Tab-separated table of C-alpha atoms in Angstrom:
chain	number	residue	atom	x	y	z
A	1	MET	CA	-13.059	-15.668	-5.530
A	2	ILE	CA	-9.904	-14.290	-4.614
A	3	VAL	CA	-7.524	-16.175	-2.392
A	4	TRP	CA	-5.194	-13.296	-1.313
A	5	LEU	CA	-1.544	-14.398	0.086
A	6	ASN	CA	0.042	-11.892	2.105
A	7	GLY	CA	3.276	-11.961	4.468
A	8	THR	CA	6.726	-10.466	4.183
A	9	PHE	CA	8.858	-10.482	1.183
A	10	GLY	CA	10.098	-13.886	0.695
A	11	ALA	CA	7.866	-15.604	2.619
A	12	GLY	CA	7.102	-17.939	-0.268
A	13	LYS	CA	3.782	-16.374	-1.014
A	14	THR	CA	4.725	-16.960	-5.111
A	15	THR	CA	5.882	-20.292	-4.849
A	16	THR	CA	2.874	-21.461	-2.508
A	17	SER	CA	0.566	-19.614	-4.877
A	18	LYS	CA	1.579	-21.710	-7.895
A	19	GLU	CA	1.002	-24.641	-5.792
A	20	LEU	CA	-2.508	-23.442	-4.590
A	21	ALA	CA	-3.649	-23.153	-8.065
A	22	ALA	CA	-3.058	-26.516	-9.172
A	23	LEU	CA	-4.900	-27.538	-6.205
A	24	LEU	CA	-8.233	-25.041	-6.640
A	25	PRO	CA	-10.292	-26.072	-9.562
A	26	ASP	CA	-10.400	-23.368	-12.317
A	27	ALA	CA	-7.674	-21.268	-10.340
A	28	ARG	CA	-5.260	-18.699	-11.833
A	29	VAL	CA	-2.199	-16.758	-10.536
A	30	PHE	CA	-2.568	-12.985	-10.583
A	31	ASP	CA	0.511	-11.405	-9.732
A	32	SER	CA	-0.565	-7.883	-8.953
A	33	GLU	CA	2.718	-6.561	-9.179
A	34	THR	CA	2.524	-6.688	-12.743
A	35	VAL	CA	-0.140	-3.340	-12.521
A	36	GLY	CA	2.766	-1.728	-10.646
A	37	TYR	CA	5.413	-2.262	-13.138
A	38	MET	CA	2.979	-0.919	-16.106
A	39	LEU	CA	2.172	1.947	-13.925
A	40	ARG	CA	5.963	2.816	-13.640
A	41	HIS	CA	6.151	3.806	-17.198
A	42	VAL	CA	3.238	6.289	-16.913
A	43	LEU	CA	3.797	7.702	-13.370
A	44	ASP	CA	7.762	7.574	-13.545
A	45	SER	CA	7.580	11.407	-12.662
A	46	VAL	CA	5.397	10.706	-9.309
A	47	SER	CA	8.377	9.524	-7.008
A	48	VAL	CA	7.478	6.517	-4.515
A	49	LYS	CA	9.372	4.011	-2.724
A	50	ASP	CA	6.972	1.552	-3.629
A	51	PHE	CA	4.261	1.731	-6.392
A	52	GLN	CA	1.652	0.461	-3.804
A	53	GLU	CA	2.127	4.091	-2.547
A	54	TRP	CA	-0.109	4.864	-6.101
A	55	PRO	CA	-3.642	5.286	-5.692
A	56	PRO	CA	-4.217	4.403	-9.202
A	57	TRP	CA	-2.056	0.712	-8.220
A	58	ARG	CA	-4.840	-0.052	-5.563
A	59	GLY	CA	-7.611	0.797	-7.821
A	60	LEU	CA	-6.376	-1.141	-10.714
A	61	VAL	CA	-5.924	-4.212	-8.690
A	62	VAL	CA	-9.256	-4.315	-7.884
A	63	GLU	CA	-10.400	-3.546	-11.312
A	64	THR	CA	-8.250	-5.836	-13.202
A	65	ALA	CA	-9.031	-8.919	-10.460
A	66	SER	CA	-12.906	-7.993	-11.025
A	67	GLN	CA	-12.453	-8.145	-14.949
A	68	LEU	CA	-10.622	-11.084	-14.977
A	69	LEU	CA	-13.059	-12.913	-12.567
A	70	ASP	CA	-16.283	-11.693	-15.032
A	71	PHE	CA	-14.075	-13.142	-18.096
A	72	VAL	CA	-12.841	-16.466	-17.065
A	73	GLY	CA	-14.651	-16.983	-13.386
A	74	GLY	CA	-13.101	-19.267	-10.957
A	75	VAL	CA	-10.655	-18.282	-8.371
A	76	LEU	CA	-7.585	-15.577	-8.423
A	77	VAL	CA	-4.776	-16.540	-6.601
A	78	ILE	CA	-2.856	-13.040	-5.678
A	79	PRO	CA	0.371	-13.517	-4.064
A	80	GLN	CA	1.163	-9.699	-2.980
A	81	SER	CA	2.727	-8.468	0.378
A	82	VAL	CA	0.124	-5.386	1.450
A	83	LEU	CA	2.050	-4.172	4.773
A	84	VAL	CA	-0.249	-0.906	5.055
A	85	GLU	CA	-3.541	-1.288	6.300
A	86	GLN	CA	-4.676	1.831	4.588
A	87	TYR	CA	-4.036	0.225	1.380
A	88	TRP	CA	-5.502	-3.163	2.249
A	89	GLY	CA	-8.475	-1.715	3.511
A	90	GLU	CA	-9.200	0.165	-0.046
A	91	ILE	CA	-8.438	-3.164	-1.795
A	92	HIS	CA	-10.862	-5.255	-0.077
A	93	ALA	CA	-13.207	-2.701	0.244
A	94	GLY	CA	-13.103	-2.182	-3.675
A	95	LEU	CA	-13.318	-6.241	-3.902
A	96	THR	CA	-16.336	-6.291	-1.441
A	97	LYS	CA	-17.993	-3.666	-3.184
A	98	ALA	CA	-17.580	-5.569	-6.793
A	99	GLY	CA	-19.332	-8.611	-5.033
A	100	ILE	CA	-15.843	-10.660	-4.982
A	101	PRO	CA	-15.511	-12.819	-1.834
A	102	VAL	CA	-11.728	-12.599	-0.356
A	103	ARG	CA	-9.974	-15.308	1.297
A	104	HIS	CA	-6.988	-13.386	3.272
A	105	TYR	CA	-3.767	-15.792	4.302
A	106	VAL	CA	-1.024	-14.201	5.778
A	107	LEU	CA	2.444	-16.844	5.196
A	108	HIS	CA	3.943	-16.288	8.474
A	109	THR	CA	7.107	-17.361	10.269
A	110	ASP	CA	9.522	-16.388	12.941
A	111	PRO	CA	12.137	-13.572	12.062
A	112	ASP	CA	15.237	-16.004	12.175
A	113	THR	CA	13.708	-18.804	9.661
A	114	LEU	CA	12.622	-16.090	7.516
A	115	ALA	CA	15.856	-14.405	7.459
A	116	GLN	CA	17.446	-17.813	6.534
A	117	ARG	CA	14.951	-18.473	3.927
A	118	ILE	CA	15.738	-15.383	2.579
A	119	GLU	CA	19.429	-15.867	2.681
A	120	SER	CA	19.534	-19.369	0.831
A	121	ASP	CA	17.145	-18.269	-1.751
A	122	MET	CA	19.067	-18.797	-4.854
A	123	VAL	CA	16.312	-17.359	-7.056
A	124	GLU	CA	16.354	-13.858	-6.294
A	125	THR	CA	19.455	-13.131	-5.025
A	126	GLY	CA	19.255	-9.335	-6.380
A	127	ALA	CA	16.609	-8.703	-3.798
A	128	ARG	CA	18.199	-10.541	-0.915
A	129	GLN	CA	19.001	-7.309	1.388
A	130	TRP	CA	16.105	-5.484	0.227
A	131	ARG	CA	13.701	-8.443	1.475
A	132	LEU	CA	15.928	-8.499	4.848
A	133	ASP	CA	15.271	-4.708	5.297
A	134	HIS	CA	11.621	-5.239	5.110
A	135	ILE	CA	11.333	-7.804	7.941
A	136	PRO	CA	10.825	-5.002	10.499
A	137	ARG	CA	7.854	-3.124	8.339
A	138	TYR	CA	6.124	-6.779	8.366
A	139	GLN	CA	6.826	-6.972	12.379
A	140	ASP	CA	5.153	-3.723	12.665
A	141	ALA	CA	2.064	-4.682	10.456
A	142	LEU	CA	1.426	-8.087	12.219
A	143	ALA	CA	-1.226	-6.785	14.609
A	144	TRP	CA	-3.298	-5.666	11.937
A	145	LEU	CA	-2.894	-8.318	9.605
A	146	ARG	CA	-3.719	-11.003	12.364
A	147	ARG	CA	-6.940	-9.079	12.442
A	148	GLU	CA	-7.674	-8.781	8.604
A	149	ALA	CA	-6.432	-12.467	7.888
A	150	GLU	CA	-6.020	-16.083	8.689
A	151	VAL	CA	-2.482	-16.368	9.810
A	152	ILE	CA	-0.676	-19.789	8.498
A	153	ASP	CA	2.454	-20.646	10.318
A	154	THR	CA	4.992	-21.929	7.661
A	155	THR	CA	7.883	-22.452	9.952
A	156	ASP	CA	7.907	-26.360	9.288
A	157	LEU	CA	5.982	-26.477	6.064
A	158	LEU	CA	6.970	-26.362	2.538
A	159	PRO	CA	5.092	-24.313	0.457
A	160	ALA	CA	3.148	-27.336	-1.304
A	161	GLN	CA	2.018	-28.328	2.361
A	162	VAL	CA	1.002	-24.553	3.132
A	163	ALA	CA	-1.205	-24.562	-0.288
A	164	GLN	CA	-2.698	-27.746	1.032
A	165	VAL	CA	-3.638	-26.105	4.250
A	166	ILE	CA	-5.192	-23.216	2.599
A	167	ALA	CA	-6.922	-25.455	-0.187
A	168	ALA	CA	-8.252	-27.416	2.585
A	169	ARG	CA	-9.639	-24.092	4.472
A	170	VAL	CA	-10.989	-22.555	1.008
A	171	SER	CA	-12.901	-25.763	0.183
A	172	SER	CA	-14.378	-25.939	3.660
C-alpha cells in the first residue's frame, strides 16, 4: 500500500510522513523528490521549472515504488506535492495498474496559517519565498485535490496528531 501525503509546499508533509511511518507496521518513507534529483543530472539540457514536468519522473516514481514494495513489502509513505491533475492521474493510474492500493491525503490549512508556518520555519529558510510563491498554485489545485483525496485540516493539529488521524483512517 502507498499512503500519499499531498498538499502545498511547507504544509508539513515530510514531518508528518516520519511520524506516520513510525505508527504503521512495516512502513517506510519514500521521498520521490530523490527521483527528480537523480534525473536532473541526466536531463539538465531539458529545461523545466519543476522536475515533475519530465514524464520520466512520473514513470520512475511509479516503477520505483512498485520495485520497493515488491522487495520489502509493507507500506510506503510518500510525502510529495503534486499540484497538476494530469501528473497525479498518470501516477495514480500507474500505481493502480501495478496493483498497488493508494490512500491519498491532502494536508490542508488556510493560506494565512500556512504563510505563518512557512515564515516561522527555521529548517528550510532558503526555500521560504519559493514556498510562499506556490500557495496560489495550491489554491488553484484544491478543487481537483478535494475530488481525488481525503483532505485533512491541519490548522489546529501538530504533525504527530495528523499522523495519528491518518494512521487511524488507513487502519480502518
